[in-house]
Each structure stands twice: as C-alpha cells, then as structure tokens.
Amino acid sequence: MHGNNIKSVQLELTISLFFFFVFPPFCLCIPAILQVSISLNKVELSVGESKFFICTVIGEPVRLEWYNPQGERIVPSKRMALHTETSRSRLIIYNAIVEDAGIYRCQATEANGRTAEASVVLEIYQKLTFRDIQSPQEFRYGDTAEVVCDVISSPVPEVVWSYQGREIVEEHPSRLKVLTNNNLQIHHVTKADEGVYRCEASVEARGEIDFVDIAVVVNVPPVLSVSQQSFNATADYQESVTFMCITSGSPDPVVTWHRKGQQLEPSDQYILTQLEGGHSMLTIRNIHQGDGGFYYCKSTNKAGSQERELFLKVFVQPHITQLKNVTAVEGSAAMISCIAEGEPLPDISWRRANDGRTFVDGDKSQDGRLEVRGHHGKSVLTINSVGLADLGRFDCEALSRIGGHQKSMFLDIEYIPKFLTNHTIYYSWEGNPVNISCDVMSNPPATLLWRREHFTISADGTINMRVHNGMGKSLLEVTPMSDRDFGRYNCTARNNIGIRYQEFILAQADVPSNPYSVRLSAISQRLATVTFMKPDSHGGVPIGYYLVQYKEVGPQDWKDARSHSVQTTVVLTGLEPNTTYEVQVAAVNGKGQGEFSHMETFQTLPIREPSPPAVHGQRGLGKAYKLGLIKQDDGGMPIVEYIIKYKTDKEEQWMTKLIPGSNDLATLQPLQWNTRYEVEITARNVKGLSEPTFYQFFMPQKPDITGKKSLFNGLGLGAVVGLGLGALLLLLVLVDISCFFLRHCGLLMCITRTLCSKNTVTGGKGKEMEEGKAAYLNATPKLPLKEENGKESLKPDTIEIKLQGDHSIHAKPEDSKA
C-alpha cells in the first residue's frame, strides 16, 4: 500500500509538470488539489517504546493538525510532541502505553476551508515483563507462603514454576500450588522449603520467553531459655551478678536486656556480652540497693520475639536516710525522727551521748519523759518537758543481719536568759572607772540593755558611761563624777523565749582598815622579816599593796617600803647591826592608803663570828679533790677567808690552805692514793673565827696501767721530743698553780691581782648603777582597772627590802621569794 501511494504521488507530479510547461501559469485556470500523505500506514509498537510519524502535504495548506484515536486534536505534551512546518508535520510518541493504540489522522486545511487528510494505524502490544520481583522473599516458619511472580504480556503469558531443576506439578494432596495470579503458594512453609525457585513465562504467539530466579527464605521465631532465674547479691560491697540467656532462631536473633520498660545500654555498670551459640550475658557491677528487681532478656528476629524474666534480690546494708537536728524550747516536748532503709529492714535504736543510755522500740524512761515508738524503718524518740540536761548529741543506729549504720543529731534547747553571776555589788570612787559585768547564758542569744532610773543607756553611752557588748556579755563602764552616779543599775536580757532582769549596785569605796598582828621574825644583824594579818575591810576595792614604814628609834625619818602585790610577809635587808628599829604597816587600795597598824619595835643582832660553813665534795682529776663551800650566816660582816686544814688519818701533822672568803671552791692536791683524809674548815670575819666544820673523804687506788701498750710505741723521735716538751710545760703550770693556792705567789697570782684591782673599780660603778636601777624599779606603779573591782584576793607574800648605806630603800626583785 505504501508503494501505491508513492506511485500516485509520482503520477500527480508528472501531470502537474506537464500542465506547467504546456500551459503557463498565467494561463492556468483550474485550482490545485491538496495531497496529504503519512510516511507509515500501520505500525506495531511495544509498550514503553517510542515512535515518530511524518505527515507531508502537497499544496498550499493554511493549517496542518493531528488527531488521536478518540478524534481529539493532539496538543503537544511530554509524551506526545509535534514539530509542524508549512507543509510538513512530525508526531512523536514517547514511552508508548496500551491506551495509545488506534488510528491517528493528519489533516490539512486550505484557505477556502477544503480539507484533506491521511491516517496511520498504531497497534501496541505488551512485551513479556516481570514487574517488581523481589528476591529473596522471606516468610515466617509455619505460615502459608505466597511467592510472588508478577509477569505481564499481551497476550497473557503462560507461567511455569520449577525448584532445584524440576518443574513443580500440582499433586493432591500437595503443599505447593500455582495460583491464578501466577504466584506460588506453599502451605506450612518449613526450613526445608528454603532455596531458589524459578518463575518462567512465555508467549507462544511471538515465541517470547523469559524467567526470573527468586530466593525463598524461611524465618524461624526465636526460642529463648535461661539457666537461672533468681539471683541474690549484697549492695555496696562492689559485688557483680551475671545473667545468662540462650537463644536460637533464624535469622540469628538479636538479644537485648530490659528493666522497668527501658532497654539497657552498655555502661560502666551494665556489661553486655554476646557469645557463640546464642549465649548472651548481662553483668551488673557495683550493685546498689536500687538494682534489685525484675530484669528481662528479649530475643528478636524477623520472625518474632520472645522474652524471659529474671529476678535480682539485693540485700542492702542499713542506711539512715533521715535524721535532722532538732530545736526545742525548754519545758516543751521534742520529737526526734530517724528513718532507715535496708534489705532486710533494719531495727532502730537510740543512744544518748551524755550518759550512754540506749533506747529501743517500746522503751520508756522511769520518769516517763523519754519514749520510743517505731514502725517499718522509722523510729521516733519523744522527750517531754525537755531541759538543759537533755541538750546534746543523740545517736541513731540501724542494725540488721547484713550490717549496721549510725548517724548522730544534736538536740538544741532554747531557753529564757539566765544570769551567770551573783556578784551584783561594785565599789568605786569619784573619777575611778569601774566595769559592771552582766553575764548571760541564753539560747538564742539575748539582747542586753542597761537601764538607770527607768532610762535606757544607749550603746553609744554618755559622758561618763560606756557600754561594751560581747557574746553573752555586756560591760557597763562607769566613771563616777558625783554622788548621783552611785546607786542601782539594771541589766535587761531578752530573747524570743522571754525576758529577765538583774540589778547591780554601784557603791562608794573607802580606804582599807589597818593591818594587825604585826610580828618580827628571822632577825639577824642586817635582816628582819615583818609579817602581819590582812585588814578586816578592804574598803570595797581590792588592796593593791602594803606600805611598810620603818626607822631607827629616835627623831629619824620614816623609810617607805612596799610589798610585792598583796603579800603579807616582807623581808628587810641592809639593816644596821645592833640597832633598834620601829616598824608599822598600812594597806593601800585604789581609793588610797588606810590607817597604819600598831607600831612594833625590834633590835638587830650585834656583829659576831660567822656560823660554821657547810661543805660538799667531789673527786677532781688525778690526785686532786674539790671542796664546795656554802656560805652560812656571816655574823653581820663579810667572811675574809676560809682556813682549811687537812691530813691523812695516819698522820698527825695538819696541812693548811687559805681560801679567800669570796671563793666557793677549794682544791686539795697533791694527795695520796688509797688514803682517807680528814678536813677541818673554819670561816673568819673581822670579829673572829667560826666553829670548825669537819669533813672526811677517801682517795681511791692508783689506776693500774701495767700491761697496756706503751703510749710511745710506734711514735717517731720528733713526736717523743714534742710530748716531752709538752709535759714539761704542763709541770711548770702546775707548780705555778700550787704556788698561787699555797703561797699566794707566782705568775698566776700577779695576773689575778692586776685583774682584781680593775674589777674593784668597775664593780663600784656597777654597784652604783644597780642601786639606781633598784631605786627606779621601786617606783609606785599606777593601779590598772580590773573587772573584779570589789573582789578580794589577798595572799601572804614575801619581799626582801635592802637598807643601803645612804639609808634609802631599794627593792631587789631577783631576791624576792613567795
């Protein structure tokens, strides 16, 4: 048919050319006829393929259009495109579908409205196609499996299934069946049904054939078992517990661990381990109380899931979770609560720290004030009518068979202010400041205020009054300016529990009364001890010191001496021998000096010979012996010298050695070995000799140096000569020392006399300086202000007073003895 169209066109073209040349155009009167042709008359197209058609027009068309099988004019779109020129148009069909089949027309229109058209038949067929075949296809063990093989074609294809190279033929009864939709159905699929199945489709009309291999996988649900379901552990002992689950299934299940609806993730506490053979372990480390309870092992795969329950019982040491300090008001009731937890639940007991007494549930004190009630890990200690004796620590102890725990609390008692002192009378005088102390114990701390005649003394004070506040204490410093400042003062203490008052009296002080019972003792040539009794009244303020006045009998001036502090014993030194003295004593306090005591007289002893000296001895080096000389009473005059006589117990002749009275050590040498010596020591002053003191000592045997290695063995000649010269020099020194002690001559004696003469001059100057220093120290100090004004603390004391040559009184603190 296509060839016929070409021949027709050629014929028309030949005729046209003939008329064109025979009859010129201007002579042509017959109008031209439109000729429309399409390149193809009939086309077969597979679904999804693309095709184009060309429409050609001979003539002069004004419009060239295409129409689809439904008679609708084709409008260009994504699947159908048009490319039109004056006498030519191309229609393109992309990705053809079954609905695109039919007759397509190309129509040309002249200016006068006449039309001409040509057509083409489009036949569309479906190729053999497998649509969305999935492989593998998975099914659950025991279910009815339907293996999908979705294949299309036109005409309808013929489908054949095969497994392991053998065609599947339906038999009765059979678990395998090919459905009308070409799918393969397997009843009660098992693991043995797994494998690769072939779905083969063919179209006999076109000789078309194709196949697809589909893998069938059978998933088996997990099977889960546990070897042990219950576990025990003790908390807070860093213990660990391991749970184990054993699972199987296909595909291999995934095991997870759960608790309280939450999946457990690996952490420092939870260790998750997977082993071969489907073994899964959960290790719980450092078990605490909160780790107890149910845990779940869950095994999951595509076929399903299964879980098993495990239980962990945690034994927990007792732990006190609540114990607070309690504050109660004195006289009210205090309730102390102690809450503890643990597994098993612990028993709770109480211990009072101040006396160590313990209380358990149900206990009650004899006076009924303390009672304990407990229930399910909670214990309440009730104290009725609490007092200050209940103040302090209470220990709560929780105890079970696992262990124990103890905590402490403090019971604080709030109470109204309490005054700590009964000293309410203070003494002073005009111009003398005094501190009135108000000491308070309270809880909570009290506010202290001072009042005077219903007027509050402000914290800034007044001209002669100052307030100094401290913790639990307030000092009112009053400097009386007139009689109006003496009288009553009130201290007010207030806290949120209550208010208290204490009254103080500021009285005018007086001078002390006179001391009495003045006595003289230990009288010697230059010493006398004065003792007396304290006065009956100190005048309201403490006595600062005692004034001792003494003088020689006659029209002499009184010499003043002051006691050290409030000592009632005074030692007078530097008195004149064989002289009568008068002495009187007065007490001095801050107010002033009181009256003198009754005057007493005494007489110092006349100058006499010294008392026998005391001696102690110790062995010296070699053949020497040292005598220590202890000075006794010198009889009123300095000791000039000691006369030492000594001899062996087998001799009659005494050897004599003179020692200056200023020395306190004498060395006797040379002496004999293994010999007893007798010694007679006499002290001498200008008045005469003392009675002798006798003393004995024994010199030991001479040291045995025989058999010992000679000192000079191994020494050279030079060393021996040097040792000889050294020994000679030592001998000369010993001879000179002997001359010094025995004959008072020699080089050492000359050196001593030279130095002593210089020391005498220097000693005189030093003595004058020392006396001046003593006179300065004797000055009367000013009495300090003390809080204990009005309190008396008088103790016997001793002070030594030295009478100097110029008859002035000087105190020597270094000689004072209590």
Short mmCIF file of C-alpha atoms in Angstrom, two decimals, residues 427-720:
data_model
loop_
_atom_site.label_atom_id
_atom_site.label_comp_id
_atom_site.label_asym_id
_atom_site.label_seq_id
_atom_site.Cartn_x
_atom_site.Cartn_y
_atom_site.Cartn_z
CA TYR A 427 32.74 49.67 144.54
CA SER A 428 34.42 52.75 143.11
CA TRP A 429 35.06 56.34 143.85
CA GLU A 430 34.79 59.63 142.03
CA GLY A 431 36.99 59.71 138.98
CA ASN A 432 37.75 55.97 139.14
CA PRO A 433 36.21 53.94 136.27
CA VAL A 434 34.65 50.60 137.12
CA ASN A 435 33.32 47.79 134.90
CA ILE A 436 29.96 46.32 135.84
CA SER A 437 29.69 42.95 134.11
CA CYS A 438 26.36 41.42 133.10
CA ASP A 439 26.99 37.79 132.05
CA VAL A 440 24.07 35.92 130.49
CA MET A 441 23.54 32.41 129.16
CA SER A 442 20.70 32.10 126.67
CA ASN A 443 19.59 30.36 123.51
CA PRO A 444 19.02 32.01 121.14
CA PRO A 445 21.46 34.79 122.13
CA ALA A 446 19.88 37.53 124.15
CA THR A 447 19.89 41.26 123.57
CA LEU A 448 21.32 43.11 126.60
CA LEU A 449 20.26 46.59 127.64
CA TRP A 450 21.29 48.76 130.60
CA ARG A 451 18.86 50.98 132.49
CA ARG A 452 19.39 53.65 135.10
CA GLU A 453 16.36 55.01 136.91
CA HIS A 454 13.99 53.86 134.12
CA PHE A 455 16.18 55.42 131.43
CA THR A 456 17.90 53.22 128.87
CA ILE A 457 21.63 53.74 128.46
CA SER A 458 22.29 53.78 124.73
CA ALA A 459 25.03 51.75 123.12
CA ASP A 460 26.90 54.99 122.40
CA GLY A 461 26.93 55.70 126.12
CA THR A 462 27.16 59.07 127.83
CA ILE A 463 29.95 61.33 129.03
CA ASN A 464 30.91 59.06 131.90
CA MET A 465 29.27 55.79 130.84
CA ARG A 466 30.22 53.39 128.06
CA VAL A 467 28.64 50.10 127.02
CA HIS A 468 30.79 47.25 125.62
CA ASN A 469 28.75 44.34 124.26
CA GLY A 470 30.08 40.86 123.50
CA MET A 471 28.71 37.37 123.05
CA GLY A 472 26.57 36.71 126.12
CA LYS A 473 28.20 39.56 128.00
CA SER A 474 27.80 43.30 128.40
CA LEU A 475 30.16 45.61 130.28
CA LEU A 476 28.96 48.92 131.61
CA GLU A 477 31.97 51.14 132.26
CA VAL A 478 31.02 53.87 134.73
CA THR A 479 33.31 56.69 135.79
CA PRO A 480 31.54 58.27 138.80
CA MET A 481 31.64 62.05 138.63
CA SER A 482 29.41 62.76 141.63
CA ASP A 483 27.24 61.07 144.23
CA ARG A 484 24.43 60.84 141.68
CA ASP A 485 26.39 58.23 139.67
CA PHE A 486 26.29 55.80 142.57
CA GLY A 487 23.21 53.66 143.05
CA ARG A 488 21.26 50.98 141.18
CA TYR A 489 21.77 49.86 137.58
CA ASN A 490 19.56 47.35 135.76
CA CYS A 491 20.65 44.83 133.09
CA THR A 492 17.79 43.53 130.89
CA ALA A 493 18.28 40.34 128.86
CA ARG A 494 15.72 39.50 126.19
CA ASN A 495 15.34 36.81 123.50
CA ASN A 496 12.33 35.34 121.69
CA ILE A 497 11.73 32.94 124.58
CA GLY A 498 11.41 35.55 127.34
CA ILE A 499 12.95 38.40 129.30
CA ARG A 500 14.91 38.59 132.57
CA TYR A 501 16.31 41.40 134.75
CA GLN A 502 19.28 41.69 137.10
CA GLU A 503 20.03 44.63 139.35
CA PHE A 504 23.52 45.88 140.21
CA ILE A 505 24.58 48.36 142.90
CA LEU A 506 27.49 50.76 142.47
CA ALA A 507 28.64 51.76 145.97
CA GLN A 508 31.29 54.27 147.07
CA ALA A 509 34.57 52.64 148.07
CA ASP A 510 36.67 53.52 151.19
CA VAL A 511 40.29 53.07 152.14
CA PRO A 512 41.21 49.79 153.84
CA SER A 513 41.28 49.37 157.58
CA ASN A 514 44.62 48.88 159.29
CA PRO A 515 46.51 45.58 159.21
CA TYR A 516 47.06 43.95 162.60
CA SER A 517 49.15 41.34 164.39
CA VAL A 518 52.41 42.77 163.10
CA ARG A 519 55.27 40.41 164.03
CA LEU A 520 59.07 40.44 163.55
CA SER A 521 60.91 37.18 162.89
CA ALA A 522 64.22 35.93 161.47
CA ILE A 523 66.02 38.93 162.88
CA SER A 524 69.76 38.98 162.16
CA GLN A 525 72.46 41.65 162.00
CA ARG A 526 71.14 43.09 158.70
CA LEU A 527 67.87 41.21 158.07
CA ALA A 528 64.40 41.24 159.62
CA THR A 529 61.14 39.61 158.47
CA VAL A 530 57.89 41.52 159.01
CA THR A 531 54.62 39.53 158.98
CA PHE A 532 51.10 40.83 159.58
CA MET A 533 47.43 39.96 159.11
CA LYS A 534 45.23 41.41 156.40
CA PRO A 535 42.84 44.21 157.41
CA ASP A 536 39.26 43.32 158.23
CA SER A 537 37.96 45.61 155.47
CA HIS A 538 39.47 46.31 152.11
CA GLY A 539 37.16 49.28 151.55
CA GLY A 540 35.16 47.77 148.73
CA VAL A 541 38.03 47.51 146.22
CA PRO A 542 40.95 45.10 146.28
CA ILE A 543 44.09 46.02 148.15
CA GLY A 544 46.88 46.82 145.72
CA TYR A 545 49.84 46.52 148.10
CA TYR A 546 51.01 47.12 151.67
CA LEU A 547 53.14 50.07 152.72
CA VAL A 548 55.80 49.19 155.31
CA GLN A 549 57.45 52.10 157.14
CA TYR A 550 60.46 51.61 159.39
CA LYS A 551 63.17 53.75 161.02
CA GLU A 552 65.69 53.72 163.81
CA VAL A 553 64.26 54.69 167.16
CA GLY A 554 64.57 58.39 167.63
CA PRO A 555 63.98 61.50 165.60
CA GLN A 556 64.61 59.77 162.28
CA ASP A 557 62.68 59.95 159.05
CA TRP A 558 60.44 57.04 158.13
CA LYS A 559 61.61 54.87 155.27
CA ASP A 560 58.90 53.56 152.96
CA ALA A 561 58.91 50.03 151.59
CA ARG A 562 56.20 48.49 149.50
CA SER A 563 55.15 44.86 149.47
CA HIS A 564 55.05 42.84 146.32
CA SER A 565 51.37 42.68 145.34
CA VAL A 566 49.32 41.67 148.40
CA GLN A 567 51.92 39.52 150.15
CA THR A 568 51.75 39.83 153.95
CA THR A 569 55.40 38.96 154.60
CA VAL A 570 58.23 41.41 153.95
CA VAL A 571 61.96 40.77 154.45
CA LEU A 572 64.04 43.87 155.30
CA THR A 573 67.69 43.69 154.29
CA GLY A 574 70.67 46.05 154.74
CA LEU A 575 69.84 46.94 158.34
CA GLU A 576 72.48 48.22 160.79
CA PRO A 577 73.68 45.64 163.33
CA ASN A 578 72.80 46.05 167.00
CA THR A 579 70.22 48.78 166.24
CA THR A 580 66.62 49.25 167.45
CA TYR A 581 64.00 49.89 164.74
CA GLU A 582 60.33 50.85 164.68
CA VAL A 583 58.01 49.44 162.02
CA GLN A 584 54.36 49.96 161.01
CA VAL A 585 52.19 48.69 158.14
CA ALA A 586 49.27 50.24 156.18
CA ALA A 587 47.13 48.80 153.34
CA VAL A 588 46.68 50.71 150.09
CA ASN A 589 43.80 50.24 147.60
CA GLY A 590 42.57 52.26 144.66
CA LYS A 591 40.85 54.70 146.96
CA GLY A 592 44.00 55.44 148.87
CA GLN A 593 46.09 54.49 151.91
CA GLY A 594 44.41 53.23 155.05
CA GLU A 595 45.47 53.67 158.65
CA PHE A 596 48.77 52.31 159.94
CA SER A 597 48.90 49.34 162.18
CA HIS A 598 50.11 49.39 165.77
CA MET A 599 53.83 50.26 165.82
CA GLU A 600 56.25 47.47 166.65
CA THR A 601 59.94 47.69 167.63
CA PHE A 602 62.79 45.25 167.15
CA GLN A 603 66.56 45.22 167.53
CA THR A 604 69.06 43.71 165.09
CA LEU A 605 71.74 41.38 166.37
CA PRO A 606 75.28 42.62 167.10
CA ILE A 607 78.20 41.61 164.88
CA ARG A 608 79.68 38.21 165.77
CA GLU A 609 81.80 35.41 164.41
CA PRO A 610 80.47 33.57 161.31
CA SER A 611 78.48 30.36 161.57
CA PRO A 612 80.29 27.14 160.60
CA PRO A 613 80.38 26.78 156.82
CA ALA A 614 78.69 23.89 155.02
CA VAL A 615 80.86 21.69 152.83
CA HIS A 616 80.28 19.24 149.96
CA GLY A 617 83.00 17.49 148.00
CA GLN A 618 83.72 15.61 144.80
CA ARG A 619 86.78 13.96 143.35
CA GLY A 620 88.93 16.02 141.00
CA LEU A 621 91.38 14.98 138.28
CA GLY A 622 94.31 12.81 139.27
CA LYS A 623 95.41 13.33 142.87
CA ALA A 624 93.05 16.28 143.46
CA TYR A 625 89.86 16.65 145.48
CA LYS A 626 87.39 19.57 145.23
CA LEU A 627 85.60 21.09 148.22
CA GLY A 628 82.49 23.19 147.66
CA LEU A 629 82.00 25.94 150.31
CA ILE A 630 78.44 27.00 151.11
CA LYS A 631 78.26 30.31 152.99
CA GLN A 632 76.27 30.30 156.20
CA ASP A 633 75.46 33.29 158.41
CA ASP A 634 78.45 35.62 158.14
CA GLY A 635 77.75 37.18 161.59
CA GLY A 636 76.99 40.55 160.13
CA MET A 637 80.34 41.10 158.40
CA PRO A 638 81.78 39.65 155.18
CA ILE A 639 83.86 36.48 155.51
CA VAL A 640 87.52 37.33 154.98
CA GLU A 641 88.84 33.85 154.37
CA TYR A 642 88.34 30.14 154.87
CA ILE A 643 91.04 28.22 156.76
CA ILE A 644 91.24 24.64 155.51
CA LYS A 645 93.30 22.06 157.40
CA TYR A 646 93.68 18.52 156.13
CA LYS A 647 95.70 15.38 156.82
CA THR A 648 95.62 11.65 156.34
CA ASP A 649 94.03 9.50 159.01
CA LYS A 650 97.51 8.03 159.74
CA GLU A 651 99.37 11.34 160.18
CA GLU A 652 99.42 13.85 162.99
CA GLN A 653 100.69 16.86 161.09
CA TRP A 654 97.97 19.08 159.51
CA MET A 655 98.48 20.86 156.23
CA THR A 656 96.84 24.30 155.97
CA LYS A 657 95.33 26.09 152.97
CA LEU A 658 93.80 29.58 152.99
CA ILE A 659 90.93 30.38 150.62
CA PRO A 660 89.57 33.95 150.09
CA GLY A 661 86.09 34.49 151.52
CA SER A 662 84.73 35.32 148.06
CA ASN A 663 85.59 31.85 146.76
CA ASP A 664 83.13 28.98 146.89
CA LEU A 665 85.52 26.21 145.75
CA ALA A 666 88.82 24.85 147.12
CA THR A 667 91.02 22.18 145.51
CA LEU A 668 93.27 19.96 147.65
CA GLN A 669 96.28 18.49 145.85
CA PRO A 670 98.51 16.57 145.53
CA LEU A 671 97.01 13.78 147.60
CA GLN A 672 97.92 10.18 148.18
CA TRP A 673 96.25 7.23 146.54
CA ASN A 674 94.16 4.80 148.58
CA THR A 675 94.10 7.12 151.60
CA ARG A 676 91.42 8.54 153.87
CA TYR A 677 91.67 12.27 154.61
CA GLU A 678 90.27 14.40 157.42
CA VAL A 679 89.38 18.03 156.79
CA GLU A 680 88.66 20.92 159.17
CA ILE A 681 87.20 24.16 157.68
CA THR A 682 86.86 27.44 159.59
CA ALA A 683 85.40 30.76 158.38
CA ARG A 684 86.85 34.09 159.59
CA ASN A 685 85.49 37.63 159.60
CA VAL A 686 86.78 40.75 161.33
CA LYS A 687 85.09 39.63 164.55
CA GLY A 688 86.82 36.26 164.70
CA LEU A 689 86.67 32.60 163.75
CA SER A 690 83.64 30.39 163.39
CA GLU A 691 83.31 26.96 164.88
CA PRO A 692 85.08 24.42 162.64
CA THR A 693 83.27 22.10 160.25
CA PHE A 694 84.68 18.55 159.93
CA TYR A 695 84.67 16.57 156.71
CA GLN A 696 86.19 13.28 155.52
CA PHE A 697 86.81 11.76 152.10
CA PHE A 698 88.69 8.81 150.63
CA MET A 699 91.11 8.81 147.70
CA PRO A 700 90.86 5.63 145.55
CA GLN A 701 93.65 3.33 144.50
CA LYS A 702 96.09 4.39 141.84
CA PRO A 703 94.88 3.35 138.34
CA ASP A 704 96.67 0.22 137.02
CA ILE A 705 98.26 0.96 133.64
CA THR A 706 100.67 -2.05 133.50
CA GLY A 707 100.33 -4.49 130.61
CA LYS A 708 98.89 -1.80 128.35
CA LYS A 709 100.59 -0.83 125.14
CA SER A 710 103.06 1.99 125.64
CA LEU A 711 101.86 5.38 124.51
CA PHE A 712 105.12 5.97 122.76
CA ASN A 713 105.14 2.72 120.76
CA GLY A 714 105.18 3.47 117.11
CA LEU A 715 105.96 7.16 117.59
CA GLY A 716 108.94 8.75 115.91
CA LEU A 717 111.73 10.68 117.62
CA GLY A 718 110.16 14.04 116.85
CA ALA A 719 106.85 13.02 118.36
CA VAL A 720 108.51 11.78 121.54
#
